[in-house]
Short mmCIF file of C-alpha atoms and ligand atoms in Angstrom, two decimals:
data_model
loop_
_atom_site.label_atom_id
_atom_site.label_comp_id
_atom_site.label_asym_id
_atom_site.label_seq_id
_atom_site.Cartn_x
_atom_site.Cartn_y
_atom_site.Cartn_z
CA MET A 1 4.06 18.39 15.98
CA ILE A 2 2.82 16.35 13.06
CA GLU A 3 -0.56 18.04 13.42
CA ALA A 4 1.01 21.24 12.18
CA THR A 5 1.96 19.75 8.82
CA ALA A 6 -0.70 17.08 8.40
CA THR A 7 -3.60 19.40 9.25
CA PRO A 8 -6.12 16.79 10.31
CA GLU A 9 -9.89 17.06 10.00
CA THR A 10 -11.76 17.66 6.80
CA GLN A 11 -10.52 19.93 4.07
CA ALA A 12 -12.57 21.12 1.16
CA PRO A 13 -11.55 19.29 -2.02
CA ALA A 14 -10.03 21.50 -4.67
CA SER A 15 -11.88 20.27 -7.73
CA GLU A 16 -15.26 18.93 -8.71
CA ALA A 17 -16.02 15.54 -7.20
CA ILE A 18 -16.36 12.46 -9.39
CA ILE A 19 -18.28 10.69 -6.65
CA ARG A 20 -20.00 12.48 -3.82
CA ALA A 21 -21.73 10.74 -0.92
CA GLU A 22 -24.21 12.75 1.10
CA LYS A 23 -25.17 11.57 4.56
CA ILE A 24 -24.99 7.92 3.58
CA GLU A 25 -25.87 5.38 6.25
CA LYS A 26 -26.14 1.64 6.36
CA TYR A 27 -28.04 -0.53 8.77
CA TYR A 28 -28.90 -4.18 8.74
CA ALA A 29 -32.12 -5.76 9.91
CA GLN A 30 -31.93 -8.08 12.91
CA PRO A 31 -34.29 -10.88 13.92
CA SER A 32 -35.34 -8.67 16.84
CA GLU A 33 -36.95 -5.27 16.42
CA ASN A 34 -33.67 -3.45 16.34
CA ARG A 35 -31.46 -2.73 13.42
CA ILE A 36 -27.73 -2.62 13.61
CA GLN A 37 -26.16 0.51 12.34
CA VAL A 38 -22.95 -0.23 10.47
CA ILE A 39 -22.28 3.24 9.00
CA SER A 40 -23.58 6.45 10.54
CA ALA A 41 -24.42 9.44 8.34
CA THR A 42 -21.27 10.16 6.36
CA ASP A 43 -20.26 12.69 3.70
CA LEU A 44 -17.38 11.83 1.42
CA GLU A 45 -16.01 13.04 -1.91
CA ILE A 46 -13.73 11.37 -4.41
CA VAL A 47 -12.01 14.02 -6.51
CA PRO A 48 -9.78 13.69 -9.59
CA GLY A 49 -6.03 13.47 -9.25
CA GLU A 50 -5.73 11.75 -5.92
CA ILE A 51 -5.19 8.41 -4.30
CA LEU A 52 -7.58 8.27 -1.37
CA ALA A 53 -7.03 5.65 1.32
CA LEU A 54 -9.86 4.56 3.60
CA LEU A 55 -8.16 3.22 6.69
CA GLY A 56 -9.71 1.52 9.68
CA PRO A 57 -9.70 -1.56 11.87
CA SER A 58 -11.50 -4.62 10.64
CA GLY A 59 -15.25 -4.40 11.05
CA SER A 60 -15.27 -0.61 10.89
CA GLY A 61 -17.31 -0.66 7.68
CA LYS A 62 -14.68 -0.03 5.01
CA SER A 63 -16.01 -2.63 2.59
CA THR A 64 -19.57 -1.52 3.25
CA MET A 65 -18.54 2.04 2.39
CA LEU A 66 -16.80 0.90 -0.80
CA ARG A 67 -19.88 -1.05 -1.87
CA MET A 68 -22.09 2.00 -1.41
CA LEU A 69 -19.67 4.32 -3.25
CA THR A 70 -19.50 1.96 -6.23
CA GLY A 71 -23.25 1.41 -6.44
CA LEU A 72 -22.89 -2.26 -5.48
CA SER A 73 -25.10 -1.70 -2.48
CA ARG A 74 -27.71 0.94 -1.73
CA PRO A 75 -27.32 3.15 1.31
CA SER A 76 -30.12 2.74 3.88
CA ALA A 77 -30.30 6.54 3.93
CA GLY A 78 -28.59 9.35 2.04
CA GLN A 79 -27.47 9.43 -1.56
CA VAL A 80 -24.39 8.78 -3.70
CA TYR A 81 -23.86 10.99 -6.76
CA TRP A 82 -21.78 10.24 -9.85
CA HIS A 83 -20.83 13.57 -11.46
CA GLY A 84 -23.82 15.12 -9.74
CA LYS A 85 -26.34 12.47 -10.80
CA PRO A 86 -27.78 9.89 -8.40
CA ILE A 87 -25.58 6.84 -8.88
CA SER A 88 -28.49 4.49 -9.60
CA GLU A 89 -29.42 6.61 -12.64
CA ALA A 90 -25.90 7.30 -13.88
CA GLN A 91 -23.64 5.51 -16.32
CA ILE A 92 -20.74 4.89 -13.98
CA ASN A 93 -17.24 3.85 -14.95
CA VAL A 94 -15.41 2.20 -12.06
CA SER A 95 -13.50 -1.02 -11.46
CA ILE A 96 -12.91 -2.88 -8.25
CA VAL A 97 -9.94 -5.01 -7.27
CA PHE A 98 -10.69 -7.34 -4.37
CA GLN A 99 -8.43 -9.02 -1.87
CA SER A 100 -9.44 -12.47 -3.05
CA PHE A 101 -8.47 -12.33 -6.66
CA ALA A 102 -11.92 -13.32 -7.86
CA LEU A 103 -10.71 -14.58 -11.23
CA PHE A 104 -12.64 -17.07 -13.34
CA PRO A 105 -10.69 -20.31 -12.86
CA TRP A 106 -11.95 -21.84 -16.11
CA LEU A 107 -10.71 -18.90 -18.21
CA THR A 108 -7.12 -18.20 -19.24
CA VAL A 109 -5.33 -15.06 -18.07
CA LEU A 110 -6.11 -13.35 -21.37
CA GLU A 111 -9.77 -14.42 -21.30
CA ASN A 112 -10.08 -13.17 -17.71
CA VAL A 113 -8.83 -9.74 -18.74
CA GLU A 114 -11.06 -9.72 -21.81
CA ALA A 115 -14.17 -10.65 -19.83
CA PRO A 116 -15.21 -7.14 -18.72
CA LEU A 117 -14.65 -5.79 -22.24
CA GLN A 118 -16.82 -8.54 -23.64
CA ALA A 119 -19.48 -7.66 -21.10
CA ARG A 120 -19.34 -4.07 -22.38
CA GLY A 121 -19.78 -5.25 -25.98
CA VAL A 122 -16.28 -4.43 -27.25
CA GLU A 123 -15.49 -6.18 -30.56
CA PRO A 124 -13.23 -9.30 -30.35
CA GLU A 125 -10.28 -7.79 -32.16
CA GLU A 126 -10.16 -4.61 -30.09
CA ARG A 127 -10.80 -6.67 -26.96
CA ARG A 128 -7.80 -8.86 -27.60
CA GLU A 129 -5.53 -5.98 -28.50
CA ARG A 130 -6.40 -3.90 -25.43
CA SER A 131 -6.11 -6.91 -23.12
CA LEU A 132 -2.70 -7.89 -24.45
CA ARG A 133 -1.48 -4.33 -24.07
CA MET A 134 -2.72 -4.24 -20.48
CA LEU A 135 -1.09 -7.60 -19.66
CA ASP A 136 2.12 -6.14 -20.97
CA THR A 137 1.71 -3.04 -18.78
CA VAL A 138 1.29 -5.06 -15.58
CA GLY A 139 4.21 -7.37 -16.38
CA LEU A 140 2.26 -10.42 -17.46
CA ASP A 141 3.36 -10.73 -21.09
CA GLY A 142 3.98 -14.38 -21.81
CA PHE A 143 1.34 -15.53 -19.34
CA GLN A 144 -1.75 -14.93 -21.47
CA ALA A 145 -2.46 -18.64 -22.03
CA ALA A 146 -1.96 -19.69 -18.40
CA TYR A 147 -4.83 -20.50 -16.05
CA PRO A 148 -5.16 -18.72 -12.70
CA LYS A 149 -4.29 -21.84 -10.70
CA GLU A 150 -0.89 -21.97 -12.42
CA LEU A 151 0.00 -18.52 -11.09
CA SER A 152 1.36 -17.32 -7.75
CA GLY A 153 -0.78 -15.00 -5.61
CA GLY A 154 1.17 -11.98 -6.79
CA MET A 155 0.70 -12.89 -10.45
CA ARG A 156 -2.99 -13.51 -9.89
CA GLN A 157 -3.39 -10.08 -8.36
CA ARG A 158 -1.63 -8.64 -11.42
CA VAL A 159 -4.34 -10.26 -13.51
CA GLY A 160 -6.85 -8.66 -11.14
CA PHE A 161 -5.28 -5.26 -11.80
CA ALA A 162 -5.14 -5.84 -15.56
CA ARG A 163 -8.80 -6.83 -15.60
CA ALA A 164 -9.73 -3.76 -13.57
CA LEU A 165 -7.65 -1.34 -15.64
CA VAL A 166 -8.47 -2.67 -19.11
CA VAL A 167 -11.87 -0.95 -19.08
CA GLU A 168 -10.10 2.36 -18.35
CA PRO A 169 -12.11 3.12 -15.23
CA GLU A 170 -12.45 6.73 -14.17
CA VAL A 171 -12.08 5.56 -10.56
CA LEU A 172 -10.15 2.46 -9.55
CA PHE A 173 -11.44 0.96 -6.30
CA MET A 174 -9.41 -1.56 -4.34
CA ASP A 175 -10.47 -3.46 -1.23
CA GLU A 176 -7.40 -4.62 0.70
CA PRO A 177 -5.74 -5.61 -2.60
CA PHE A 178 -2.36 -6.48 -1.10
CA SER A 179 -3.34 -8.10 2.17
CA ALA A 180 -3.44 -11.68 0.86
CA LEU A 181 0.09 -11.39 -0.55
CA ASP A 182 3.41 -11.97 1.12
CA VAL A 183 5.27 -8.87 2.28
CA LEU A 184 7.74 -8.62 -0.61
CA THR A 185 5.20 -9.27 -3.33
CA ALA A 186 2.88 -6.70 -1.79
CA GLU A 187 5.66 -4.12 -1.65
CA ASN A 188 6.58 -4.80 -5.26
CA LEU A 189 3.00 -4.46 -6.50
CA ARG A 190 2.46 -1.27 -4.50
CA SER A 191 5.42 0.43 -6.10
CA GLU A 192 4.38 -0.73 -9.56
CA LEU A 193 0.91 0.64 -9.00
CA LEU A 194 2.40 3.97 -7.92
CA GLU A 195 4.56 4.01 -11.02
CA LEU A 196 1.59 3.39 -13.33
CA TRP A 197 -0.29 6.14 -11.53
CA SER A 198 2.45 8.75 -11.45
CA LYS A 199 3.47 8.17 -15.08
CA LYS A 200 -0.18 8.36 -16.06
CA THR A 201 0.18 5.00 -17.81
CA MET A 202 -3.37 4.33 -16.71
CA PRO A 203 -6.14 6.70 -17.67
CA THR A 204 -7.69 6.40 -14.22
CA ARG A 205 -8.44 9.78 -12.64
CA ALA A 206 -8.76 8.71 -9.02
CA VAL A 207 -7.86 5.72 -6.87
CA PHE A 208 -9.74 4.66 -3.76
CA ILE A 209 -7.99 2.06 -1.66
CA VAL A 210 -9.42 0.35 1.41
CA THR A 211 -6.81 -0.86 3.87
CA HIS A 212 -6.24 -1.72 7.52
CA ASN A 213 -2.51 -1.24 7.09
CA ILE A 214 -1.39 2.20 8.30
CA GLU A 215 1.97 2.15 6.53
CA GLU A 216 0.35 1.12 3.28
CA ALA A 217 -1.96 4.12 3.51
CA VAL A 218 0.90 6.49 4.27
CA LEU A 219 3.02 5.02 1.45
CA LEU A 220 0.39 5.32 -1.25
CA ALA A 221 -2.18 7.93 -0.45
CA ASP A 222 -2.49 11.64 -1.17
CA ARG A 223 -5.33 11.76 1.31
CA ILE A 224 -6.29 9.45 4.16
CA ILE A 225 -9.67 9.01 5.78
CA VAL A 226 -9.59 7.15 9.08
CA LEU A 227 -12.74 5.27 9.94
CA GLY A 228 -13.84 4.49 13.49
CA ARG A 229 -16.35 1.79 14.30
CA ASN A 230 -19.63 1.02 16.06
CA PRO A 231 -21.00 2.46 13.90
CA GLY A 232 -18.53 3.33 11.14
CA HIS A 233 -17.83 7.07 11.01
CA ILE A 234 -15.03 9.34 9.82
CA ARG A 235 -12.58 10.10 12.61
CA THR A 236 -10.26 12.23 10.53
CA ASP A 237 -9.66 13.16 6.90
CA PHE A 238 -6.34 14.73 5.95
CA ARG A 239 -3.79 15.20 3.17
CA VAL A 240 -0.45 13.41 3.27
CA PRO A 241 2.13 16.16 2.87
CA LEU A 242 5.02 13.89 1.83
CA PRO A 243 6.45 13.85 -1.72
CA GLN A 244 6.66 10.55 -3.65
CA PRO A 245 8.56 8.27 -3.52
CA ARG A 246 8.23 8.01 0.26
CA ASP A 247 10.76 6.64 2.66
CA ARG A 248 9.30 4.46 5.43
CA LYS A 249 12.29 5.27 7.62
CA SER A 250 12.07 9.04 7.33
CA GLN A 251 11.01 10.99 10.38
CA ALA A 252 8.09 12.62 8.60
CA PHE A 253 6.79 9.18 7.64
CA THR A 254 6.99 7.67 11.11
CA GLN A 255 5.47 10.80 12.62
CA LEU A 256 2.49 10.46 10.36
CA VAL A 257 2.10 6.77 11.27
CA ASP A 258 2.29 7.79 14.91
CA TYR A 259 -0.36 10.45 14.38
CA ILE A 260 -2.73 7.88 12.86
CA TYR A 261 -2.21 5.58 15.84
CA LYS A 262 -3.14 8.50 18.04
CA VAL A 263 -6.34 9.01 16.12
CA LEU A 264 -7.17 5.31 16.21
CA THR A 265 -6.64 4.95 19.93
CA ARG A 266 -8.22 8.24 20.97
CA PRO A 267 -11.59 7.57 22.56
CA ASP A 268 -14.58 8.59 20.51
CA ILE A 269 -16.99 11.14 21.84
CA ALA A 270 -20.36 9.46 22.30
CA PRO A 271 -23.25 11.17 20.54
CA ALA A 272 -25.81 13.01 22.66
CA GLU A 273 -28.73 10.71 21.93
CA ALA A 274 -29.56 7.63 19.94
CA PRO A 275 -30.78 8.40 16.43
CA THR A 276 -34.36 7.41 15.70
CA GLN A 277 -35.57 5.92 12.45
CA PRO A 278 -38.44 7.49 10.53
CA ASP A 279 -40.75 4.79 11.90
CA GLY A 280 -39.82 5.77 15.45
CA ARG A 281 -37.75 2.69 16.25
CA LYS A 282 -34.37 3.21 17.75
CA VAL A 283 -31.28 2.62 15.67
CA ARG A 284 -28.90 0.79 17.93
CA ASP A 285 -25.64 2.55 18.35
CA GLN A 286 -23.12 0.39 20.09
CA ARG A 287 -21.59 3.29 21.95
CA GLN A 288 -24.76 3.45 24.04
CA MET A 289 -25.28 -0.25 24.34
CA ARG A 290 -25.51 -2.53 27.26
CA TYR A 291 -22.59 -4.78 26.39
CA GLN A 292 -19.18 -3.44 25.62
CA MET A 293 -17.80 -4.89 22.42
CA LEU A 294 -15.20 -7.39 23.57
CA PRO A 295 -11.99 -6.91 21.63
CA HIS A 296 -11.00 -10.18 20.00
CA ALA A 297 -7.74 -10.70 21.83
CA ARG A 298 -6.33 -13.72 23.61
CA PRO A 299 -5.25 -13.50 27.24
CA GLY A 300 -1.81 -14.72 26.18
CA GLY A 301 -1.54 -11.76 23.83
CA VAL A 302 -2.47 -9.37 26.63
CA ALA A 303 0.17 -10.95 28.87
CA GLY A 304 2.78 -10.67 26.10
CA LEU A 305 2.05 -7.01 25.48
CA LEU A 306 2.20 -6.14 29.19
CA GLU A 307 5.51 -7.95 29.59
CA LEU A 308 6.93 -6.06 26.61
CA LEU A 309 5.72 -2.78 28.11
CA VAL A 310 7.40 -3.54 31.43
CA ASP A 311 10.61 -4.19 29.49
CA LYS A 312 10.27 -0.77 27.95
CA GLY A 313 9.94 0.97 31.26
CA GLY A 314 6.14 0.86 31.39
CA ARG A 315 5.33 3.22 28.56
CA ASP A 316 5.80 3.39 24.79
CA ASP A 317 4.33 4.63 21.51
CA ILE A 318 1.78 2.14 20.24
CA TYR A 319 3.21 2.38 16.74
CA ARG A 320 6.65 1.48 18.06
CA LEU A 321 5.21 -1.51 19.91
CA ALA A 322 3.53 -2.61 16.69
CA ASP A 323 6.81 -2.21 14.86
CA ASP A 324 8.71 -4.26 17.47
CA LEU A 325 6.14 -7.02 17.25
CA ALA A 326 5.80 -6.73 13.45
CA PHE A 327 2.07 -6.38 14.08
CA GLU A 328 -0.51 -4.56 12.01
CA ILE A 329 -3.25 -2.56 13.66
CA ASP A 330 -5.68 -5.43 13.35
CA ASP A 331 -3.38 -7.59 15.42
CA LEU A 332 -2.31 -5.04 17.99
CA LEU A 333 -5.29 -2.79 18.62
CA PRO A 334 -7.58 -5.55 19.95
CA ILE A 335 -4.86 -6.51 22.43
CA VAL A 336 -4.40 -2.88 23.50
CA ASP A 337 -8.19 -2.51 23.79
CA ALA A 338 -8.46 -5.66 25.87
CA ALA A 339 -5.67 -4.63 28.23
CA GLN A 340 -7.33 -1.23 28.56
CA LEU A 341 -10.75 -2.76 29.23
CA LEU A 342 -9.22 -4.92 31.97
CA GLY A 343 -7.57 -1.89 33.57
CA PHE A 344 -4.04 -3.12 32.83
CA LEU A 345 -3.03 -0.15 30.72
CA THR A 346 -4.16 3.30 29.70
CA VAL A 347 -3.83 4.92 26.29
CA GLU A 348 -3.04 8.56 25.90
CA GLU A 349 -2.07 10.39 22.74
CA GLY A 350 -0.92 7.20 21.04
CA ASP A 351 1.16 6.06 24.03
CA ALA A 352 0.34 2.93 26.00
CA ALA A 353 1.15 3.22 29.71
CA ILE A 354 0.97 0.24 32.03
CA THR A 355 -1.07 0.60 35.23
CA GLU A 356 -0.24 -0.70 38.69
CA SER A 357 -2.41 -3.78 38.25
CA GLY A 358 -0.93 -4.30 34.78
CA THR A 359 2.57 -4.22 36.23
CA GLU A 360 1.60 -6.69 38.93
CA PHE A 361 0.08 -8.95 36.28
CA ALA A 362 3.18 -8.79 34.06
CA ASN A 363 5.49 -9.60 36.97
CA SER A 364 3.47 -12.53 38.34
CA GLU A 365 3.63 -16.27 37.91
CA ILE A 366 1.04 -17.88 35.68
CA LEU A 367 -1.35 -18.95 38.49
CA ARG A 368 -1.35 -15.50 40.03
CA GLN A 369 -1.81 -14.04 36.52
CA LYS A 370 -4.94 -16.12 36.08
CA GLU A 371 -6.24 -14.86 39.42
CA LEU A 372 -5.56 -11.23 38.50
CA PHE A 373 -7.12 -11.75 35.11
CA ARG A 374 -10.19 -13.30 36.76
CA GLU A 375 -10.62 -10.31 39.08
CA ALA A 376 -10.13 -7.84 36.25
CA ALA A 377 -12.44 -9.70 33.89
CA THR A 378 -15.35 -10.13 36.31
CA GLY A 379 -14.88 -6.57 37.52
CA ASN A 380 -14.92 -5.02 34.07
CA VAL A 381 -16.76 -7.28 31.66
CA LEU A 382 -20.52 -7.48 32.05
CA LEU A 383 -20.93 -10.47 29.73
CA LEU A 384 -18.52 -12.60 31.76
CA ARG A 385 -20.29 -11.63 34.98
CA GLN A 386 -23.62 -12.62 33.47
CA ILE A 387 -22.36 -15.98 32.25
CA VAL A 388 -21.00 -16.80 35.69
CA ARG A 389 -24.18 -15.62 37.41
CA ALA A 390 -26.40 -17.65 35.07
CA LEU A 391 -24.30 -20.78 35.61
CA GLU A 392 -24.34 -20.36 39.37
CA SER A 393 -28.07 -19.89 39.50
CA LYS A 394 -28.86 -23.09 37.59
CA SER A 395 -28.99 -26.25 39.70
CA ASP A 396 -27.09 -28.25 37.09
CA HIS A 397 -24.66 -25.37 36.52
CA THR A 398 -24.91 -25.55 32.76
CA VAL A 399 -26.50 -23.12 30.29
CA PRO A 400 -26.83 -23.53 26.51
CA GLU A 401 -24.96 -21.16 24.24
CA ASP A 402 -28.22 -20.00 22.65
CA PHE A 403 -29.29 -18.37 25.89
CA PHE A 404 -26.41 -15.90 25.63
CA LEU A 405 -26.61 -15.57 21.86
CA ASP A 406 -30.21 -14.43 22.23
CA MET A 407 -29.08 -11.71 24.62
CA LEU A 408 -26.21 -10.62 22.41
CA ASP A 409 -28.05 -10.53 19.11
CA GLU A 410 -30.20 -7.71 20.41
CA GLN A 411 -27.11 -5.68 19.93
CA PHE A 412 -24.70 -7.38 17.55
CA SER A 413 -25.00 -9.06 14.15
CA ASP A 414 -25.31 -12.86 14.30
CA GLU A 415 -21.74 -13.23 13.20
CA GLU A 416 -20.48 -10.73 15.76
CA SER A 417 -22.56 -12.33 18.54
CA LEU A 418 -20.79 -15.62 17.85
CA ARG A 419 -17.41 -13.92 17.89
CA GLN A 420 -18.27 -12.14 21.14
CA LEU A 421 -19.11 -15.47 22.77
CA GLU A 422 -15.99 -17.07 21.33
CA THR A 423 -13.87 -14.37 22.96
CA ALA A 424 -15.82 -14.65 26.23
CA ILE A 425 -15.17 -18.42 26.22
CA ASN A 426 -11.50 -17.80 25.64
CA TRP A 427 -11.25 -15.36 28.52
CA GLY A 428 -13.50 -17.41 30.80
CA ARG A 429 -11.42 -20.54 30.26
CA TYR A 430 -8.15 -18.74 30.88
CA ALA A 431 -9.52 -17.21 34.08
CA GLU A 432 -11.02 -20.60 35.02
CA LEU A 433 -14.39 -18.94 35.47
CA PHE A 434 -16.28 -21.50 33.38
CA ASP A 435 -15.79 -23.90 30.52
CA PHE A 436 -17.62 -24.62 27.30
CA ASP A 437 -18.59 -27.97 25.83
CA ALA A 438 -18.33 -27.43 22.08
CA ALA A 439 -20.11 -30.69 21.21
CA ARG A 440 -23.19 -29.89 23.30
CA ARG A 441 -22.87 -26.11 22.79
CA ARG A 442 -23.23 -25.57 26.54
CA PHE A 443 -21.41 -23.52 29.15
CA PHE A 444 -20.66 -25.20 32.44
CA LEU A 445 -18.83 -24.67 35.71
CA PRO A 446 -15.89 -27.06 35.55
CA GLU A 447 -15.76 -28.61 39.05
CA GLU A 448 -19.52 -28.98 39.24
CA GLU A 449 -19.51 -30.87 35.97
CA GLU A 450 -17.04 -33.48 37.23
CA GLU A 451 -19.16 -34.15 40.33
CA GLU A 452 -22.25 -34.26 38.22
CA GLU A 453 -20.74 -36.76 35.84
CA ALA A 454 -19.63 -38.97 38.72
CA GLU A 455 -23.12 -38.81 40.23
CA ALA A 456 -25.11 -39.01 37.07
CA SER A 457 -23.47 -42.03 35.50
CA GLY A 458 -26.89 -43.70 35.33
CA GLY A 459 -29.20 -40.79 34.55
CA GLY A 460 -29.46 -38.62 31.44
CA GLU A 461 -29.51 -34.85 31.39
P1 LIG B 501 -14.51 -3.85 7.16
O1 LIG B 501 -14.45 -3.98 5.68
O2 LIG B 501 -14.04 -2.55 7.69
O3 LIG B 501 -13.82 -4.99 7.85
P2 LIG B 501 -17.33 -4.39 6.79
O4 LIG B 501 -17.81 -3.27 5.97
O5 LIG B 501 -17.10 -5.69 6.09
O6 LIG B 501 -16.05 -3.95 7.62
O7 LIG B 501 -18.38 -4.68 7.96
C1 LIG B 501 -18.73 -3.68 8.90
C2 LIG B 501 -19.69 -4.24 9.90
O8 LIG B 501 -20.91 -4.58 9.27
C3 LIG B 501 -19.20 -5.52 10.58
O9 LIG B 501 -19.50 -5.42 11.95
C4 LIG B 501 -20.03 -6.60 9.92
O10 LIG B 501 -20.23 -7.66 10.82
C5 LIG B 501 -21.31 -5.88 9.60
N1 LIG B 501 -21.99 -6.45 8.42
C6 LIG B 501 -21.50 -6.51 7.17
N2 LIG B 501 -22.40 -7.08 6.33
C7 LIG B 501 -23.48 -7.40 7.09
C8 LIG B 501 -24.75 -8.03 6.83
N3 LIG B 501 -25.08 -8.44 5.61
N4 LIG B 501 -25.60 -8.18 7.87
C9 LIG B 501 -25.27 -7.77 9.11
N5 LIG B 501 -24.11 -7.16 9.42
C10 LIG B 501 -23.22 -6.99 8.44
MG1 LIG B 502 -13.50 -5.35 4.44
#
């Protein structure tokens, strides 16, 4: 029913865009021939008068998108316009607040806030006056002589805001600005930001906030864009029809959160064919790739979720599960994905429903759970099957990590390849399929290794 009020999918913006992205894409070169596509062709507009939230799971390309929209990084294809002019040729006026406060530790609070004005050639007297006024606005009067290390995280992020706002940016960009703060401090800063915005205390005409926190997006934003991954693409773009201030407990609020969970857990439709680069090489799109992307979840987390689901009669809203567990999407979705990949649950319209094998798993003793996990993992996860097969086919039953990394980096970034193997090791150990020697960076079959060590006490490798 929320669809009726929240009218998902793209709406035409009412006024002239400040920033307009046309078919922007980003891909990264790999050591192999292939490139990894991080963002697929995307159109996006930032218009005056609204707080726009870009919401998505980690790794979906939110920061990459922000960097392209602010001119910090060039799109691999497509163009970003600032008031109709290509952004590389325009005089742009934006500020960015990052999650890590990124203050200069050797400068005082006041000097940190003055720094961007100095960079823009503002005279010392005006610099000082504007900075002091801004410190006052964000509740930092009295702290101007302090150094960042003397401040709490919340106070440091206030300095971050003051430094961003002092240049009077036309668009204020924020990349997960509250996620390094404790819950109460984050809540406090969010409401202060909203107050500055709604009272027009800041001259900023638009705010663009990147977040992986669904409730944060629904609390703050006039419009939410949900990003999907592999490669990053817009799944939905809609207005938030709730008046400010918003009540997290209201039905309209929780319905909207529920709707976003639905979008996030709805399977993506795979594109008809892989896009080809101008030079004829294929752009790798992970939806058509050989290896599934392993969700970074621990088997213990999967077991915990399934047990909770059994408690709830086998089926529940994913957002309610997240609420019960006090989990954010980045914590919960990988676990839901993993359980789904293993055939232990199915996801439909934002509900998680346990399957027969999931129920058996949840109701079993630990040894039987390991057995069921082993069957599910080797049945459903190609990478685990390949590791086992490679180990079994070697006479010494050990294989170096690099062998698998070389296979994976055809498809994933170096960093992601490592994370994929890390997760595979985790699952493989739990299922007692194989083990990993971190010192020698080698996979091995556990029993075989013991025999080998007993035998080979005299010989080397
Ligand atoms: P988010 O901010 O949503 O967490 P990012 O924009 O940081 O996501 O990253 C999106 C994807 O791009 C990730 O899979 C990340 O590993 C990949 N990526 C980011 N920077 C690079 C790079 N320099 N080279 C290769 N891959 C990268
Ligand atoms: Mg990011």
